[in-house]
Structures are given as C-alpha cells and as structure tokens.
Coordinates of C-alpha atoms and ligand atoms in Angstrom, one line a residue:
M1 CA -51.9 -53.1 38.7
I2 CA -49.4 -50.8 39.4
R3 CA -46.3 -51.9 40.8
S4 CA -44.7 -50.5 44.2
I5 CA -41.7 -51.0 45.8
E6 CA -41.7 -53.7 48.5
N7 CA -38.1 -55.5 49.3
T8 CA -36.2 -52.9 49.0
S9 CA -32.2 -54.0 49.3
A10 CA -29.7 -51.6 51.6
V11 CA -28.3 -50.8 47.8
Q12 CA -31.4 -49.2 47.1
L13 CA -32.2 -48.0 49.7
D14 CA -29.7 -45.3 49.6
T15 CA -30.2 -45.0 46.1
R16 CA -33.7 -43.7 47.2
A17 CA -32.3 -41.9 49.9
S18 CA -30.3 -39.2 47.5
E19 CA -33.1 -39.9 44.9
T20 CA -36.1 -38.3 47.4
D21 CA -33.5 -35.6 48.9
M22 CA -32.9 -34.4 45.1
I23 CA -36.4 -34.4 44.1
H24 CA -37.1 -32.2 47.0
R25 CA -34.3 -29.8 46.1
L26 CA -35.9 -29.4 42.3
V27 CA -39.5 -29.1 43.9
A28 CA -38.5 -26.4 46.3
Q29 CA -36.8 -25.1 43.3
H30 CA -39.1 -25.3 40.2
D31 CA -42.5 -26.1 41.6
S32 CA -44.9 -29.4 41.5
P33 CA -45.6 -30.9 39.4
L34 CA -42.4 -31.4 37.8
M35 CA -41.0 -34.1 35.3
I36 CA -37.0 -34.9 36.1
L37 CA -35.5 -35.7 32.7
D38 CA -31.9 -38.0 33.5
C39 CA -29.5 -36.6 30.4
D40 CA -27.2 -40.1 32.2
V41 CA -30.3 -42.3 31.1
V42 CA -30.3 -40.4 27.8
R43 CA -27.2 -41.8 26.9
R44 CA -27.5 -45.4 28.6
Q45 CA -30.4 -46.1 26.2
Y46 CA -28.3 -45.0 23.2
R47 CA -25.4 -47.0 24.2
A48 CA -27.5 -49.8 25.2
L49 CA -29.0 -49.7 21.7
Q50 CA -26.2 -48.5 19.4
A51 CA -24.2 -52.0 21.0
A52 CA -27.6 -53.4 19.9
L53 CA -27.3 -53.2 16.6
P54 CA -23.7 -52.1 16.0
N55 CA -24.2 -51.4 11.9
V56 CA -27.6 -49.4 11.9
V57 CA -27.1 -45.4 12.3
L58 CA -29.2 -44.6 15.0
H59 CA -31.9 -41.5 13.9
F60 CA -33.7 -40.5 17.3
A61 CA -37.0 -39.6 16.9
L62 CA -38.1 -36.2 18.6
K63 CA -41.6 -36.8 18.4
P64 CA -41.8 -38.8 22.3
M65 CA -39.9 -35.8 24.2
P66 CA -38.6 -33.1 21.9
H67 CA -36.4 -31.6 24.6
P68 CA -32.9 -29.1 24.1
A69 CA -31.8 -31.5 26.6
V70 CA -31.9 -35.0 25.1
V71 CA -31.0 -33.5 21.6
S72 CA -28.1 -32.0 22.8
T73 CA -27.5 -34.9 25.5
L74 CA -27.6 -37.2 21.9
L75 CA -25.7 -34.6 19.8
Q76 CA -22.7 -35.2 21.6
E77 CA -23.2 -39.3 21.8
G78 CA -23.4 -38.8 18.0
A79 CA -26.3 -39.9 17.3
Y80 CA -28.7 -38.6 13.7
F81 CA -31.6 -37.4 14.1
D82 CA -35.8 -37.6 12.4
L83 CA -37.3 -35.0 12.2
A84 CA -41.5 -35.0 11.0
T85 CA -42.5 -31.3 11.9
N86 CA -41.4 -27.4 11.4
G87 CA -40.9 -27.8 15.0
E88 CA -39.2 -30.1 15.4
V89 CA -36.7 -28.6 12.5
D90 CA -36.6 -25.5 14.1
L91 CA -35.8 -27.4 17.9
V92 CA -32.3 -29.1 16.2
K93 CA -31.7 -26.2 14.4
S94 CA -31.2 -24.4 17.7
V95 CA -29.3 -26.6 19.6
G96 CA -27.0 -26.6 16.4
V97 CA -27.9 -29.8 15.4
P98 CA -25.6 -30.7 11.0
A99 CA -28.5 -30.4 9.0
D100 CA -27.0 -33.2 7.3
R101 CA -27.4 -35.0 10.6
T102 CA -31.3 -35.3 10.3
I103 CA -34.1 -36.4 8.0
Q104 CA -37.6 -34.9 7.1
T105 CA -39.6 -38.6 7.4
H106 CA -43.6 -37.6 7.6
P107 CA -45.6 -39.6 4.9
I108 CA -47.2 -36.4 4.3
K109 CA -45.8 -32.9 4.3
R110 CA -47.1 -29.1 2.4
D111 CA -45.0 -27.9 -0.2
S112 CA -44.1 -25.2 2.9
D113 CA -42.7 -28.0 5.2
I114 CA -40.7 -29.7 2.4
R115 CA -39.4 -26.0 2.2
H116 CA -39.0 -25.4 5.6
A117 CA -36.3 -28.3 6.1
L118 CA -35.0 -27.6 2.8
D119 CA -34.2 -24.2 4.1
Y120 CA -32.5 -25.4 7.0
G121 CA -30.9 -28.0 4.9
C122 CA -32.3 -31.1 5.7
N123 CA -32.9 -33.1 2.6
T124 CA -34.3 -36.9 3.0
F125 CA -37.7 -37.1 3.0
V126 CA -40.0 -39.9 2.8
V127 CA -43.3 -41.0 0.4
D128 CA -45.5 -43.6 0.2
N129 CA -47.9 -42.3 -2.4
L130 CA -47.6 -40.7 -5.8
N131 CA -49.5 -37.0 -5.0
E132 CA -46.6 -36.7 -2.8
L133 CA -43.7 -38.0 -4.8
E134 CA -45.3 -35.2 -7.5
K135 CA -44.6 -33.0 -4.5
F136 CA -40.7 -33.1 -5.6
I137 CA -41.0 -32.6 -8.8
A138 CA -39.9 -28.4 -7.3
H139 CA -37.3 -29.4 -5.9
K140 CA -35.6 -33.2 -7.7
D141 CA -32.1 -31.2 -7.7
Q142 CA -31.7 -30.9 -3.2
A143 CA -34.5 -33.8 -2.2
E144 CA -33.7 -37.6 -1.7
L145 CA -36.6 -39.9 -0.5
L146 CA -37.2 -42.7 1.4
V147 CA -40.3 -44.5 0.3
R148 CA -42.5 -46.3 3.3
L149 CA -43.6 -49.2 3.0
S150 CA -47.3 -50.5 5.7
F151 CA -46.5 -53.8 8.0
R152 CA -49.6 -53.8 9.7
N153 CA -49.5 -54.5 13.9
A154 CA -52.4 -54.9 15.7
D155 CA -50.4 -55.9 19.4
A156 CA -48.2 -52.8 19.0
Y157 CA -48.8 -48.9 20.9
A158 CA -49.5 -47.6 18.1
D159 CA -49.8 -49.6 14.6
L160 CA -48.7 -46.6 12.4
S161 CA -48.8 -49.2 9.5
K162 CA -52.6 -48.4 9.5
K163 CA -52.2 -44.7 8.8
F164 CA -48.7 -44.2 6.8
G165 CA -46.6 -46.2 4.2
C166 CA -47.7 -48.3 1.0
S167 CA -47.4 -52.2 -0.5
S168 CA -44.9 -53.6 -2.1
E169 CA -46.5 -53.3 -5.1
Q170 CA -46.9 -49.6 -4.5
A171 CA -43.8 -48.9 -3.5
F172 CA -42.0 -50.2 -7.2
E173 CA -44.7 -48.1 -8.6
I174 CA -44.0 -45.0 -7.2
I175 CA -39.8 -45.9 -7.8
S176 CA -40.7 -46.3 -11.6
R177 CA -42.1 -43.2 -11.1
A178 CA -39.5 -41.0 -9.8
F179 CA -36.9 -42.9 -12.3
E180 CA -39.1 -41.0 -15.2
L181 CA -39.6 -37.9 -13.3
G182 CA -36.2 -37.7 -12.5
I183 CA -36.7 -37.6 -8.6
R184 CA -34.3 -39.4 -6.8
I185 CA -35.0 -42.3 -4.6
R186 CA -32.8 -43.6 -1.8
G187 CA -34.1 -47.0 0.1
L188 CA -37.2 -47.9 1.7
S189 CA -38.4 -47.2 4.7
F190 CA -41.0 -48.4 7.9
H191 CA -42.1 -48.5 11.2
V192 CA -43.3 -51.5 12.9
G193 CA -45.5 -49.9 15.5
S194 CA -44.6 -48.2 18.4
Q195 CA -43.5 -50.9 21.7
T196 CA -43.6 -54.3 19.5
M197 CA -43.3 -56.3 21.1
D198 CA -41.6 -59.4 18.5
P199 CA -39.1 -58.7 17.0
Q200 CA -40.4 -61.0 14.2
K201 CA -41.8 -58.2 13.2
Y202 CA -38.5 -56.3 12.1
V203 CA -37.1 -59.6 10.8
S204 CA -39.7 -60.1 8.5
A205 CA -39.9 -56.1 7.2
I206 CA -36.4 -56.2 6.9
A207 CA -37.2 -59.5 4.4
S208 CA -40.0 -57.3 2.7
C209 CA -37.4 -54.7 2.3
A210 CA -34.2 -56.8 0.8
K211 CA -36.5 -58.6 -1.9
L212 CA -37.8 -55.6 -2.7
I213 CA -34.8 -53.7 -4.0
Q214 CA -33.3 -57.1 -5.5
Q215 CA -36.7 -56.4 -7.7
V216 CA -35.8 -53.0 -8.5
A217 CA -32.3 -53.8 -9.2
D218 CA -33.7 -56.1 -11.7
A219 CA -35.8 -53.9 -13.2
G220 CA -32.7 -51.7 -14.0
L221 CA -33.7 -48.3 -12.1
P222 CA -30.9 -46.9 -9.9
A223 CA -30.2 -49.0 -6.6
L224 CA -31.8 -48.0 -3.7
S225 CA -28.5 -47.3 -1.0
T226 CA -30.5 -47.0 1.8
L227 CA -32.8 -49.4 4.4
D228 CA -34.3 -47.1 6.9
I229 CA -35.8 -49.5 9.8
G230 CA -38.1 -46.8 11.8
G231 CA -38.8 -47.0 15.1
G232 CA -41.0 -49.4 17.4
F233 CA -38.1 -50.6 20.0
P234 CA -40.1 -51.6 23.6
V235 CA -39.2 -50.5 26.8
D236 CA -39.7 -52.3 29.8
Y237 CA -42.9 -50.8 31.5
D238 CA -43.6 -53.8 34.1
G239 CA -39.7 -56.1 34.7
S240 CA -41.0 -58.6 31.5
L241 CA -39.0 -57.3 28.9
Q242 CA -35.8 -59.4 28.0
P243 CA -32.4 -56.8 27.3
I244 CA -32.8 -55.3 24.2
D245 CA -29.9 -57.1 23.4
E246 CA -31.4 -60.3 22.7
F247 CA -34.2 -58.7 21.3
C248 CA -31.7 -57.2 18.8
A249 CA -30.4 -60.9 17.8
P250 CA -33.2 -62.0 15.3
I251 CA -32.7 -58.3 13.7
R252 CA -28.7 -58.5 13.6
E253 CA -29.0 -62.3 12.4
V254 CA -31.0 -61.4 9.1
M255 CA -29.1 -58.1 8.7
T256 CA -26.3 -60.2 7.9
T257 CA -28.4 -61.1 4.8
L258 CA -28.6 -58.2 3.3
P259 CA -26.0 -56.6 0.6
D260 CA -23.2 -55.2 2.1
T261 CA -23.7 -51.8 -0.2
L262 CA -26.5 -51.3 1.5
K263 CA -26.6 -48.3 4.4
V264 CA -29.1 -49.2 7.9
I265 CA -30.6 -46.7 9.8
A266 CA -33.2 -46.7 12.3
E267 CA -35.6 -44.2 14.2
P268 CA -36.1 -44.7 17.4
G269 CA -38.2 -42.3 20.0
R270 CA -39.7 -44.0 22.9
F271 CA -36.4 -46.6 23.5
I272 CA -34.5 -43.1 24.0
V273 CA -36.3 -41.5 26.6
A274 CA -39.3 -43.6 28.4
P275 CA -36.8 -44.2 31.1
A276 CA -35.1 -40.7 31.6
A277 CA -38.0 -39.3 33.1
I278 CA -39.5 -39.5 36.8
N279 CA -42.8 -37.3 37.5
V280 CA -43.2 -35.8 40.6
C281 CA -46.4 -34.6 41.9
S282 CA -47.9 -33.6 44.6
V283 CA -51.5 -33.8 46.8
M284 CA -53.7 -31.2 47.1
G285 CA -56.5 -32.8 49.1
Q286 CA -58.0 -36.1 49.5
A287 CA -61.4 -38.1 50.7
Q288 CA -62.9 -41.0 51.5
R289 CA -65.3 -42.9 49.0
D290 CA -66.2 -46.2 49.1
G291 CA -63.9 -46.9 51.7
K292 CA -60.7 -46.6 49.6
T293 CA -58.8 -42.7 50.3
W294 CA -59.4 -40.3 47.1
Y295 CA -55.5 -38.2 46.6
Y296 CA -56.3 -35.5 44.3
M297 CA -52.9 -35.2 42.9
D298 CA -51.7 -31.4 41.1
D299 CA -51.0 -33.3 37.5
G300 CA -53.6 -36.1 36.1
I301 CA -54.8 -37.3 32.9
Y302 CA -54.9 -33.8 31.1
G303 CA -50.9 -33.1 32.2
S304 CA -48.3 -36.1 32.4
F305 CA -50.8 -38.8 32.5
S306 CA -52.1 -37.9 28.7
G307 CA -50.4 -41.1 27.9
N308 CA -53.3 -43.2 30.4
V309 CA -54.8 -42.3 27.3
F310 CA -53.0 -41.7 24.0
D311 CA -49.8 -44.1 24.7
H312 CA -51.4 -47.2 26.9
G313 CA -49.8 -45.6 29.5
N314 CA -49.0 -47.8 33.4
Y315 CA -46.2 -46.4 34.7
P316 CA -44.8 -47.8 37.8
M317 CA -45.6 -45.4 40.6
D318 CA -45.5 -44.3 44.6
A319 CA -45.5 -42.1 46.9
I320 CA -42.0 -41.0 48.3
K321 CA -42.9 -41.8 51.8
W322 CA -43.8 -45.6 51.1
H323 CA -42.9 -47.1 54.3
G324 CA -46.0 -47.9 56.8
E325 CA -49.2 -50.1 56.8
R326 CA -50.8 -49.3 52.6
Y327 CA -54.6 -48.9 52.2
P328 CA -56.9 -49.2 48.6
S329 CA -56.3 -45.4 47.5
V330 CA -57.5 -44.1 44.6
L331 CA -54.9 -41.1 42.6
A332 CA -57.2 -38.5 40.8
G333 CA -56.5 -35.3 38.5
P334 CA -56.3 -32.1 39.8
T335 CA -59.4 -31.0 36.7
C336 CA -63.4 -30.9 37.7
D337 CA -64.0 -34.2 34.9
S338 CA -64.4 -37.6 36.3
I339 CA -62.6 -39.2 33.2
D340 CA -59.5 -37.6 35.4
V341 CA -57.7 -40.8 37.0
I342 CA -54.5 -41.7 37.2
A343 CA -54.7 -44.9 39.1
E344 CA -58.4 -46.7 40.6
E345 CA -55.8 -49.8 42.5
I346 CA -53.0 -48.9 44.3
M347 CA -51.5 -49.5 47.9
L348 CA -50.7 -46.4 48.9
P349 CA -49.2 -45.3 52.9
K350 CA -51.6 -43.2 54.5
L351 CA -50.6 -39.5 52.8
N352 CA -51.2 -36.2 53.8
N353 CA -51.4 -32.5 51.8
G354 CA -48.8 -31.7 50.1
D355 CA -46.6 -35.0 50.4
M356 CA -45.3 -36.5 46.8
V357 CA -46.0 -39.1 44.6
V358 CA -43.1 -40.3 42.3
S359 CA -43.9 -41.7 39.1
R360 CA -41.4 -43.8 36.6
M361 CA -40.8 -45.1 32.6
M362 CA -42.6 -41.5 31.8
G363 CA -40.2 -39.8 29.3
A364 CA -42.1 -40.9 26.1
Y365 CA -45.1 -39.7 25.3
S366 CA -46.1 -37.8 28.2
T367 CA -45.6 -34.1 28.5
V368 CA -45.6 -33.6 24.9
T369 CA -49.7 -35.0 25.1
A370 CA -50.1 -33.0 28.1
T371 CA -52.7 -30.5 27.7
D372 CA -53.7 -26.3 29.9
F373 CA -57.3 -28.3 30.5
N374 CA -59.0 -26.0 33.4
F375 CA -55.4 -24.0 33.4
F376 CA -53.6 -26.8 35.1
K377 CA -50.8 -25.8 34.5
R378 CA -48.5 -29.0 32.3
A379 CA -45.6 -30.0 35.1
E380 CA -42.3 -28.6 33.5
V381 CA -39.3 -30.3 32.5
V382 CA -36.2 -29.8 34.6
A383 CA -33.4 -31.6 32.9
I384 CA -30.2 -33.4 35.0
N385 CA -26.7 -34.0 35.0
Q386 CA -26.6 -32.8 31.7
V387 CA -23.7 -32.1 30.3
I388 CA -22.9 -29.0 28.9
E389 CA -19.6 -29.2 26.4
Q390 CA -18.5 -27.8 23.2
L391 CA -20.0 -29.3 21.2
A392 CA -16.2 -29.0 19.2
V393 CA -15.8 -31.8 21.9
A394 CA -17.4 -33.7 20.6
G395 CA -15.9 -34.0 16.9
L396 CA -18.9 -31.9 15.6
Ligands
PLP401 C1 -43.4 -42.3 16.2 C2 -42.5 -42.6 15.1 C3 -40.6 -42.9 15.3 C4 -40.4 -43.3 17.2 O1 -41.7 -44.4 17.0 P1 -40.9 -45.4 18.7 O2 -42.3 -46.1 18.6 O3 -40.9 -44.4 19.4 O4 -39.2 -45.5 18.6 C5 -40.1 -42.9 14.4 N1 -40.4 -42.6 12.9 C6 -41.8 -42.8 12.4 C7 -42.3 -41.9 11.4 C8 -42.2 -42.2 13.9 O5 -43.5 -41.9 13.5

C-alpha cells in the first residue's frame, strides 16, 4: 500500500506550499529527476541517535548515501566515520575528515585495500576469520583489529550476519592466534541486520559479547577495550515505529552491565540518512491499461527506486498536484523493461505530462544502487541547508 496525504492541517499546507516552491525552483535549476538531500534532517537524525545512545561514539557508515554534504555535515556535528572501501576512504579524505575519526570495517580486504586505508591514517580494521587475520602480520605495527561476530536476524532488511561474522568460539580462536602473532585486537563488533525492528537483537548480541570479553580476560589474553554494536537502527517508513529514544531504551539498559573501561561505538547508516532525501520525478507520458492510468516517469526501478529491488523499498509517495479526485494509477519507470514499475496500487489525481511526483524517506540505499540502464540519467543529488563553515569553528 502506498500512503498518501489526505487530511492536511493548515500548518502542513503552509509547509507543503513552501516545499513545492523549493522543488519547482530546484527542478528548474537541475532538471528532473532529482534527489533533494536536506542536511538539516541529517543533523536532526544524528542528534536524535546520539541523545538516545549518549555513551556511544557514532561512526556514520557511508554505504547508504556516500555524499560529501552528508560527510561534512556530520563532521561539523563531531561524528566519526565507518568506511568499507577505497572509494569511501577517498571521499572522507577529500572532505578533510581526520583519519583518526575513521574505522575500516569490511571483513574481507585485499592487501591493497588495507594499505590504502593505512596510507590515509585509518588503522582500525575488522576480521572474522583466520585467513583475514594473517593478512595483518605484515601490518601489525600499525593496525588494530575488531573481531566481527555473527548474530543471525531473518527479520532484518539485510541479514548481514549471513555473509559476515563468526561464532564466539571462532572469535576466541582468532583472538588467541592474534596474540601468538603479535597482532593487536582492540575489541569485538557485530551488525544485527539493517532496519532491525526489535531492540532485543542488540541486547542479546551485547550480552554475548560481554561474555566473550570476560572469557578473553579470564584466559589472560590482552583486555579488549572496544565493543562496536554496528548499524541497523530502524527508521519509520510506514508510521508504525516507536521513536528512536524508546527503541534504544533496552540497549541503554544492557550497556549499564558492561565494564566502565569498555568503549562502545556504533556504525549507523540508514538511520542518519533515510529521512533526509526526497525524490522528485516527472511524467514523461501516459496510457490507459486495464482501467488504470499508467504514468511513465523519468526515474524508476533501475534508478532511484532500485531500493524496491535491493532494499524492500516502499516509500511514501504522492503527486505534487495533490487536490482533486483520485483514480487508480500505476507509476512506471522510463526503461523499456516491464519489471520497471515503481507502484502498481496508487491513487493519484489526473496528472499531465511534466507533472511531478514526490517520494519520501529515500536517503538510504536508493541512488547508491541505481544504474544507467537504457542510458536514462541517474537523478542528481542536490544538497540543501548545508552549513558551509570552516572546520576550525567546530573545533576540529
Ligand atoms: C551497511 C553497514 C552498516 C550500516 O548499516 P545500517 O543498517 O544502514 O545502519 C554499518 N556497518 C557495516 C559493517 C555495514 O556493512
């Protein structure tokens, strides 16, 4: 089901009118389709999560929206960064992020990837197997490692523990072997799965890690100083989710049982950027089929709506022209492929060619997986409300 706006208050009407003005202005300037990235929302999300997890050092995972405006906005907020690829290293470097504010968390790396991060000055890495551990014999003077554990979560949008992470027993073996090899292990990490709706997944993972940290200490191995609780924090796509502060309450509680000396960090991606971008696309043409109006848009499944395929995407969307009677409609993408349909069950007013549709909550895992299929150009990402200031102001 696609949500649309029916009962709109006077204040919302006002906001809507000024948003519509902004959209028209930006499309006139940059053309359709467009992703409008609001840095004010990035800031709001970062502050909300930091307030919900006050003792956790937040490392923004670039993967869902690797955009320089997001990085510089978060740097101004005092954030840290979670990198997984050489391209992400290059991006934070180009924005001027100090390397000691970054970690490299891809569990599987080529030696050239390790060197690329080390050359920048990022020296915390993640391993989840002995083969990967041995890659660090050559870098043991510079690198420190987190050992990634696996906690399966079939309910998440992406069950990242299917592909990565090891058991507690394997982690103990890796930590023991690292000690023999003279490689420093800084701590443990996990990712409970993207868009995790149940905070107990974090609670039980944190409890398992606490047990392993104690076992390591009991065995006389060097103490683990860091626990990385990963990403996965959920956003409200359909109006059903509790506020993040409430969601994090059980996580705050289990954290009170951890040793005071343990530094806890996290790697939120989706939570920071999902609500921060809207997509604007336009009607290229239309046809009547089986009693419905099909609107062929200039963005689709092979573009910004690739999250419909890769990320369970189901974004709230509506026409900009939103008054008037509504009819059963289909929104299709521009390519010549028949799977390129954005929404089959949507009630829309009668639209003309050139009219625009706005989709919300599209900041995470949308443009990053877009393609150039059929040579349709990808939506440009345009940042608004970016504060351009000297980083010295933020004390960095
Ligand atoms: C994708 C990813 C993240 C971000 O996850 P979200 O669910 O978007 O918060 C964090 N850490 C790692 C290692 C990842 O692969």
